[in-house]
Amino acid sequence: MVIYSEYTHAVDLQELHEQIRNCTKCPLHRHRKNAVPGEGGMKLGVMLVGEAPGAVEDEQGRPFVGPAGQLLTKSLSQLGVHREDVFITNVVKCRPPENRTPREDEVEACMPYLLKQIEILKPRRVVALGLVSAVALLRHMGRGVERLSDVRGRCFKGRIAGIELEVCVTYHPAAVLRNPKLRGEFQSDLAVFFGGGLERYF
Ligand code: URA
Ligand code: SF4
């Protein structure tokens, strides 16, 4: 019997996303309208990881579709990157009340889903959007992070969920919305992370 790996991935990912949509592992499930597992493709071998869904994401069950998402989508398209060609997700899959920062226990409860997504999708590069994501990802490479400015604009090689990859760090697009002065650095970080000698997957 021939097993097509793409098909197998799709099935695994679909099952995982179904689990996420039904998950009650942490208190955030009580407030959500929809869990937001993530979406997109691996044509470029890149995964983008935000913090947690906001109001519009919770409403639609899709990542980065509110104001911050629009900024992100536009920044990608300026580099010729279609958002459908990148897998976009968050550390925490359900919206925290009033968009507060997810708590440590919530990050810990939800992190296995991100690790499984990494294991299934095998990204070459994972772009951490903001401090929560950078802390959560770089911890799995044994690197502690206190301030975003210590790691922003940099890539770190290592292994997460058994996959060799680089974690590259930039601002959270919501921070760029609040402070438009960050826009230039955000855009140039993404240009490096999406240029930087990445081989195309296909
Ligand atoms: N902010 C995030 O971190 N993630 C989203 O999906 C939307 C806004
Ligand atoms: Fe489950 Fe994550 Fe949602 Fe918590 S945030 S209920 S761990 S999917």
PDB file of C-alpha atoms and ligand atoms in Angstrom:
ATOM      1  CA  MET A   1       0.000   0.000   0.000  1.00  0.00           C
ATOM      2  CA  VAL A   2       1.345   3.441  -0.884  1.00  0.00           C
ATOM      3  CA  ILE A   3       1.066   6.019   1.843  1.00  0.00           C
ATOM      4  CA  TYR A   4       1.277   9.551   0.577  1.00  0.00           C
ATOM      5  CA  SER A   5       3.006  11.631   3.199  1.00  0.00           C
ATOM      6  CA  GLU A   6       1.068  14.793   2.416  1.00  0.00           C
ATOM      7  CA  TYR A   7      -2.167  12.920   2.820  1.00  0.00           C
ATOM      8  CA  THR A   8      -0.976  11.435   6.100  1.00  0.00           C
ATOM      9  CA  HIS A   9      -0.008  14.908   7.341  1.00  0.00           C
ATOM     10  CA  ALA A  10      -3.392  16.261   6.417  1.00  0.00           C
ATOM     11  CA  VAL A  11      -5.121  13.494   8.331  1.00  0.00           C
ATOM     12  CA  ASP A  12      -2.872  13.904  11.388  1.00  0.00           C
ATOM     13  CA  LEU A  13      -3.267  17.653  11.370  1.00  0.00           C
ATOM     14  CA  GLN A  14      -7.018  17.434  10.890  1.00  0.00           C
ATOM     15  CA  GLU A  15      -7.297  15.095  13.858  1.00  0.00           C
ATOM     16  CA  LEU A  16      -5.108  17.314  15.991  1.00  0.00           C
ATOM     17  CA  HIS A  17      -7.143  20.391  15.091  1.00  0.00           C
ATOM     18  CA  GLU A  18     -10.325  18.537  15.957  1.00  0.00           C
ATOM     19  CA  GLN A  19      -8.848  17.737  19.384  1.00  0.00           C
ATOM     20  CA  ILE A  20      -7.965  21.408  19.854  1.00  0.00           C
ATOM     21  CA  ARG A  21     -11.478  22.515  18.928  1.00  0.00           C
ATOM     22  CA  ASN A  22     -12.867  20.193  21.613  1.00  0.00           C
ATOM     23  CA  CYS A  23     -10.147  20.778  24.212  1.00  0.00           C
ATOM     24  CA  THR A  24     -11.039  21.582  27.840  1.00  0.00           C
ATOM     25  CA  LYS A  25      -7.532  21.221  29.329  1.00  0.00           C
ATOM     26  CA  CYS A  26      -7.372  24.762  30.703  1.00  0.00           C
ATOM     27  CA  PRO A  27      -9.907  27.347  31.934  1.00  0.00           C
ATOM     28  CA  LEU A  28      -9.720  29.331  28.678  1.00  0.00           C
ATOM     29  CA  HIS A  29     -12.128  26.876  27.056  1.00  0.00           C
ATOM     30  CA  ARG A  30     -14.970  28.337  29.152  1.00  0.00           C
ATOM     31  CA  HIS A  31     -14.795  31.776  27.590  1.00  0.00           C
ATOM     32  CA  ARG A  32     -14.133  30.888  23.972  1.00  0.00           C
ATOM     33  CA  LYS A  33     -16.557  30.925  21.073  1.00  0.00           C
ATOM     34  CA  ASN A  34     -14.099  29.030  18.888  1.00  0.00           C
ATOM     35  CA  ALA A  35     -10.685  27.570  19.496  1.00  0.00           C
ATOM     36  CA  VAL A  36      -8.194  28.665  16.823  1.00  0.00           C
ATOM     37  CA  PRO A  37      -5.917  25.747  15.847  1.00  0.00           C
ATOM     38  CA  GLY A  38      -4.149  27.532  12.979  1.00  0.00           C
ATOM     39  CA  GLU A  39      -4.138  27.409   9.188  1.00  0.00           C
ATOM     40  CA  GLY A  40      -1.977  27.714   6.115  1.00  0.00           C
ATOM     41  CA  GLY A  41       0.534  25.772   4.090  1.00  0.00           C
ATOM     42  CA  MET A  42       4.163  24.718   4.298  1.00  0.00           C
ATOM     43  CA  LYS A  43       5.255  25.741   0.797  1.00  0.00           C
ATOM     44  CA  LEU A  44       7.975  27.960   2.294  1.00  0.00           C
ATOM     45  CA  GLY A  45       8.754  25.726   5.271  1.00  0.00           C
ATOM     46  CA  VAL A  46       7.862  28.558   7.641  1.00  0.00           C
ATOM     47  CA  MET A  47       5.513  28.661  10.607  1.00  0.00           C
ATOM     48  CA  LEU A  48       4.414  31.926  12.262  1.00  0.00           C
ATOM     49  CA  VAL A  49       3.481  31.756  15.930  1.00  0.00           C
ATOM     50  CA  GLY A  50       1.593  34.514  17.759  1.00  0.00           C
ATOM     51  CA  GLU A  51       0.429  34.708  21.352  1.00  0.00           C
ATOM     52  CA  ALA A  52      -3.281  33.875  21.524  1.00  0.00           C
ATOM     53  CA  PRO A  53      -6.431  34.592  19.503  1.00  0.00           C
ATOM     54  CA  GLY A  54      -8.143  37.972  19.847  1.00  0.00           C
ATOM     55  CA  ALA A  55     -11.838  38.828  19.510  1.00  0.00           C
ATOM     56  CA  VAL A  56     -12.143  38.472  15.737  1.00  0.00           C
ATOM     57  CA  GLU A  57     -10.114  35.254  15.737  1.00  0.00           C
ATOM     58  CA  ASP A  58     -12.347  33.818  18.491  1.00  0.00           C
ATOM     59  CA  GLU A  59     -15.412  34.769  16.455  1.00  0.00           C
ATOM     60  CA  GLN A  60     -14.152  33.169  13.239  1.00  0.00           C
ATOM     61  CA  GLY A  61     -11.963  30.321  14.543  1.00  0.00           C
ATOM     62  CA  ARG A  62      -9.108  31.562  12.334  1.00  0.00           C
ATOM     63  CA  PRO A  63      -5.704  33.013  13.308  1.00  0.00           C
ATOM     64  CA  PHE A  64      -4.669  36.620  12.666  1.00  0.00           C
ATOM     65  CA  VAL A  65      -7.806  37.832  10.909  1.00  0.00           C
ATOM     66  CA  GLY A  66      -8.410  40.941  13.090  1.00  0.00           C
ATOM     67  CA  PRO A  67      -6.541  44.279  12.907  1.00  0.00           C
ATOM     68  CA  ALA A  68      -3.150  42.788  13.901  1.00  0.00           C
ATOM     69  CA  GLY A  69      -3.726  40.017  11.387  1.00  0.00           C
ATOM     70  CA  GLN A  70      -4.431  42.508   8.625  1.00  0.00           C
ATOM     71  CA  LEU A  71      -1.138  44.215   9.340  1.00  0.00           C
ATOM     72  CA  LEU A  72       0.643  40.868   9.289  1.00  0.00           C
ATOM     73  CA  THR A  73      -1.015  39.785   6.042  1.00  0.00           C
ATOM     74  CA  LYS A  74      -0.091  43.098   4.404  1.00  0.00           C
ATOM     75  CA  SER A  75       3.511  42.914   5.636  1.00  0.00           C
ATOM     76  CA  LEU A  76       3.829  39.424   4.163  1.00  0.00           C
ATOM     77  CA  SER A  77       2.316  40.411   0.839  1.00  0.00           C
ATOM     78  CA  GLN A  78       4.793  43.295   0.546  1.00  0.00           C
ATOM     79  CA  LEU A  79       7.467  40.575   0.504  1.00  0.00           C
ATOM     80  CA  GLY A  80       5.578  38.596  -2.109  1.00  0.00           C
ATOM     81  CA  VAL A  81       4.545  36.026   0.501  1.00  0.00           C
ATOM     82  CA  HIS A  82       0.964  34.764   0.338  1.00  0.00           C
ATOM     83  CA  ARG A  83      -0.400  34.080   3.773  1.00  0.00           C
ATOM     84  CA  GLU A  84      -1.825  30.744   2.576  1.00  0.00           C
ATOM     85  CA  ASP A  85       1.760  29.555   1.970  1.00  0.00           C
ATOM     86  CA  VAL A  86       2.762  29.969   5.612  1.00  0.00           C
ATOM     87  CA  PHE A  87       1.342  28.054   8.542  1.00  0.00           C
ATOM     88  CA  ILE A  88      -0.023  30.596  11.031  1.00  0.00           C
ATOM     89  CA  THR A  89      -0.897  29.724  14.608  1.00  0.00           C
ATOM     90  CA  ASN A  90      -0.537  30.810  18.243  1.00  0.00           C
ATOM     91  CA  VAL A  91       1.039  29.451  21.420  1.00  0.00           C
ATOM     92  CA  VAL A  92      -2.375  29.411  23.113  1.00  0.00           C
ATOM     93  CA  LYS A  93      -5.315  28.317  20.981  1.00  0.00           C
ATOM     94  CA  CYS A  94      -8.210  29.946  22.900  1.00  0.00           C
ATOM     95  CA  ARG A  95      -8.795  33.649  23.518  1.00  0.00           C
ATOM     96  CA  PRO A  96      -7.958  34.890  27.014  1.00  0.00           C
ATOM     97  CA  PRO A  97     -10.687  37.145  28.517  1.00  0.00           C
ATOM     98  CA  GLU A  98     -10.189  40.818  27.544  1.00  0.00           C
ATOM     99  CA  ASN A  99      -7.165  39.705  25.524  1.00  0.00           C
ATOM    100  CA  ARG A 100      -5.027  39.524  28.639  1.00  0.00           C
ATOM    101  CA  THR A 101      -1.624  37.865  28.350  1.00  0.00           C
ATOM    102  CA  PRO A 102      -1.977  34.089  28.701  1.00  0.00           C
ATOM    103  CA  ARG A 103      -0.874  32.782  32.095  1.00  0.00           C
ATOM    104  CA  GLU A 104       2.018  30.398  32.555  1.00  0.00           C
ATOM    105  CA  ASP A 105      -0.305  27.456  33.340  1.00  0.00           C
ATOM    106  CA  GLU A 106      -2.356  28.154  30.202  1.00  0.00           C
ATOM    107  CA  VAL A 107       0.770  28.249  28.043  1.00  0.00           C
ATOM    108  CA  GLU A 108       1.918  24.996  29.612  1.00  0.00           C
ATOM    109  CA  ALA A 109      -1.447  23.310  29.053  1.00  0.00           C
ATOM    110  CA  CYS A 110      -1.605  24.372  25.406  1.00  0.00           C
ATOM    111  CA  MET A 111       2.047  23.988  24.372  1.00  0.00           C
ATOM    112  CA  PRO A 112       1.775  20.257  23.484  1.00  0.00           C
ATOM    113  CA  TYR A 113      -0.485  21.241  20.573  1.00  0.00           C
ATOM    114  CA  LEU A 114       2.124  23.580  19.109  1.00  0.00           C
ATOM    115  CA  LEU A 115       4.820  20.938  19.597  1.00  0.00           C
ATOM    116  CA  LYS A 116       2.657  18.406  17.763  1.00  0.00           C
ATOM    117  CA  GLN A 117       2.057  20.886  14.926  1.00  0.00           C
ATOM    118  CA  ILE A 118       5.833  21.309  14.642  1.00  0.00           C
ATOM    119  CA  GLU A 119       6.343  17.547  14.658  1.00  0.00           C
ATOM    120  CA  ILE A 120       3.754  17.050  11.904  1.00  0.00           C
ATOM    121  CA  LEU A 121       4.593  20.041   9.692  1.00  0.00           C
ATOM    122  CA  LYS A 122       8.395  20.001  10.156  1.00  0.00           C
ATOM    123  CA  PRO A 123       9.063  23.718   9.586  1.00  0.00           C
ATOM    124  CA  ARG A 124      12.603  24.839   8.731  1.00  0.00           C
ATOM    125  CA  ARG A 125      11.957  28.133  10.424  1.00  0.00           C
ATOM    126  CA  VAL A 126       9.506  29.185  13.113  1.00  0.00           C
ATOM    127  CA  VAL A 127       8.901  32.919  13.453  1.00  0.00           C
ATOM    128  CA  ALA A 128       7.996  33.914  17.012  1.00  0.00           C
ATOM    129  CA  LEU A 129       5.784  37.008  17.011  1.00  0.00           C
ATOM    130  CA  GLY A 130       6.333  38.785  20.329  1.00  0.00           C
ATOM    131  CA  LEU A 131       7.681  37.903  23.759  1.00  0.00           C
ATOM    132  CA  VAL A 132       5.182  35.221  24.835  1.00  0.00           C
ATOM    133  CA  SER A 133       5.898  33.195  21.717  1.00  0.00           C
ATOM    134  CA  ALA A 134       9.671  33.763  21.881  1.00  0.00           C
ATOM    135  CA  VAL A 135       9.797  32.671  25.534  1.00  0.00           C
ATOM    136  CA  ALA A 136       7.656  29.575  24.912  1.00  0.00           C
ATOM    137  CA  LEU A 137       9.638  28.437  21.860  1.00  0.00           C
ATOM    138  CA  LEU A 138      13.181  29.274  22.953  1.00  0.00           C
ATOM    139  CA  ARG A 139      12.620  27.560  26.298  1.00  0.00           C
ATOM    140  CA  HIS A 140      12.384  24.323  24.316  1.00  0.00           C
ATOM    141  CA  MET A 141      15.881  25.018  23.021  1.00  0.00           C
ATOM    142  CA  GLY A 142      17.153  25.621  26.550  1.00  0.00           C
ATOM    143  CA  ARG A 143      17.382  29.390  26.120  1.00  0.00           C
ATOM    144  CA  GLY A 144      15.805  31.716  28.651  1.00  0.00           C
ATOM    145  CA  VAL A 145      14.465  35.068  27.423  1.00  0.00           C
ATOM    146  CA  GLU A 146      13.717  38.071  29.596  1.00  0.00           C
ATOM    147  CA  ARG A 147      13.297  40.919  27.167  1.00  0.00           C
ATOM    148  CA  LEU A 148      12.210  40.889  23.558  1.00  0.00           C
ATOM    149  CA  SER A 149      14.997  43.337  22.703  1.00  0.00           C
ATOM    150  CA  ASP A 150      17.567  40.657  23.656  1.00  0.00           C
ATOM    151  CA  VAL A 151      16.400  38.314  20.887  1.00  0.00           C
ATOM    152  CA  ARG A 152      14.422  40.382  18.357  1.00  0.00           C
ATOM    153  CA  GLY A 153      15.746  40.270  14.791  1.00  0.00           C
ATOM    154  CA  ARG A 154      17.749  37.117  15.517  1.00  0.00           C
ATOM    155  CA  CYS A 155      17.436  33.426  14.606  1.00  0.00           C
ATOM    156  CA  PHE A 156      18.443  30.546  16.870  1.00  0.00           C
ATOM    157  CA  LYS A 157      19.212  27.079  15.529  1.00  0.00           C
ATOM    158  CA  GLY A 158      18.109  24.094  17.524  1.00  0.00           C
ATOM    159  CA  ARG A 159      15.703  21.233  17.859  1.00  0.00           C
ATOM    160  CA  ILE A 160      12.076  21.329  18.954  1.00  0.00           C
ATOM    161  CA  ALA A 161       9.833  18.254  19.057  1.00  0.00           C
ATOM    162  CA  GLY A 162      12.684  16.343  17.378  1.00  0.00           C
ATOM    163  CA  ILE A 163      12.792  18.704  14.385  1.00  0.00           C
ATOM    164  CA  GLU A 164      15.926  20.682  13.409  1.00  0.00           C
ATOM    165  CA  LEU A 165      14.818  24.233  12.872  1.00  0.00           C
ATOM    166  CA  GLU A 166      15.509  27.882  13.513  1.00  0.00           C
ATOM    167  CA  VAL A 167      13.433  30.072  15.781  1.00  0.00           C
ATOM    168  CA  CYS A 168      13.477  33.670  14.528  1.00  0.00           C
ATOM    169  CA  VAL A 169      12.044  36.462  16.644  1.00  0.00           C
ATOM    170  CA  THR A 170      10.288  39.706  15.798  1.00  0.00           C
ATOM    171  CA  TYR A 171       7.653  42.003  17.264  1.00  0.00           C
ATOM    172  CA  HIS A 172       4.050  41.035  17.722  1.00  0.00           C
ATOM    173  CA  PRO A 173       2.024  42.775  14.977  1.00  0.00           C
ATOM    174  CA  ALA A 174      -0.326  44.196  17.659  1.00  0.00           C
ATOM    175  CA  ALA A 175       2.704  45.991  19.151  1.00  0.00           C
ATOM    176  CA  VAL A 176       3.474  47.396  15.695  1.00  0.00           C
ATOM    177  CA  LEU A 177      -0.131  48.633  15.439  1.00  0.00           C
ATOM    178  CA  ARG A 178       0.198  50.410  18.793  1.00  0.00           C
ATOM    179  CA  ASN A 179       3.612  51.819  17.916  1.00  0.00           C
ATOM    180  CA  PRO A 180       3.966  52.500  14.174  1.00  0.00           C
ATOM    181  CA  LYS A 181       7.647  53.364  14.659  1.00  0.00           C
ATOM    182  CA  LEU A 182       8.289  49.620  14.915  1.00  0.00           C
ATOM    183  CA  ARG A 183       6.926  49.015  11.432  1.00  0.00           C
ATOM    184  CA  GLY A 184      10.275  49.387   9.639  1.00  0.00           C
ATOM    185  CA  GLU A 185      12.087  46.908  11.881  1.00  0.00           C
ATOM    186  CA  PHE A 186       9.167  44.493  11.759  1.00  0.00           C
ATOM    187  CA  GLN A 187       9.157  44.586   7.957  1.00  0.00           C
ATOM    188  CA  SER A 188      12.940  44.179   7.686  1.00  0.00           C
ATOM    189  CA  ASP A 189      12.938  41.290  10.192  1.00  0.00           C
ATOM    190  CA  LEU A 190      10.343  39.496   8.085  1.00  0.00           C
ATOM    191  CA  ALA A 191      12.336  40.232   4.918  1.00  0.00           C
ATOM    192  CA  VAL A 192      15.382  38.536   6.474  1.00  0.00           C
ATOM    193  CA  PHE A 193      13.380  35.612   7.849  1.00  0.00           C
ATOM    194  CA  PHE A 194      11.708  34.993   4.506  1.00  0.00           C
ATOM    195  CA  GLY A 195      14.855  35.600   2.465  1.00  0.00           C
ATOM    196  CA  GLY A 196      17.806  34.188   4.379  1.00  0.00           C
ATOM    197  CA  GLY A 197      18.567  31.263   2.069  1.00  0.00           C
ATOM    198  CA  LEU A 198      15.440  29.275   2.826  1.00  0.00           C
ATOM    199  CA  GLU A 199      15.083  26.470   0.344  1.00  0.00           C
ATOM    200  CA  ARG A 200      11.608  26.044  -0.981  1.00  0.00           C
ATOM    201  CA  TYR A 201       9.933  22.869   0.075  1.00  0.00           C
ATOM    202  CA  PHE A 202       8.595  22.030  -3.360  1.00  0.00           C
TER     203      PHE A 202
HETATM  204  N1  URA B   1      -2.917  38.189  18.119  1.00  0.00           N
HETATM  205  C1  URA B   1      -2.338  36.961  18.203  1.00  0.00           C
HETATM  206  O1  URA B   1      -1.360  36.755  18.908  1.00  0.00           O
HETATM  207  N2  URA B   1      -2.864  35.990  17.499  1.00  0.00           N
HETATM  208  C2  URA B   1      -3.913  36.128  16.696  1.00  0.00           C
HETATM  209  O2  URA B   1      -4.318  35.147  16.083  1.00  0.00           O
HETATM  210  C3  URA B   1      -4.488  37.411  16.614  1.00  0.00           C
HETATM  211  C4  URA B   1      -3.980  38.432  17.336  1.00  0.00           C
HETATM  212 FE1  SF4 B   2      -7.125  23.568  25.435  1.00  0.00          FE
HETATM  213 FE2  SF4 B   2      -5.261  25.312  24.691  1.00  0.00          FE
HETATM  214 FE3  SF4 B   2      -7.816  26.021  24.641  1.00  0.00          FE
HETATM  215 FE4  SF4 B   2      -6.585  25.700  26.985  1.00  0.00          FE
HETATM  216  S1  SF4 B   2      -6.115  27.250  25.435  1.00  0.00           S
HETATM  217  S2  SF4 B   2      -8.616  24.913  26.431  1.00  0.00           S
HETATM  218  S3  SF4 B   2      -5.192  23.988  26.525  1.00  0.00           S
HETATM  219  S4  SF4 B   2      -6.855  24.446  23.368  1.00  0.00           S
END
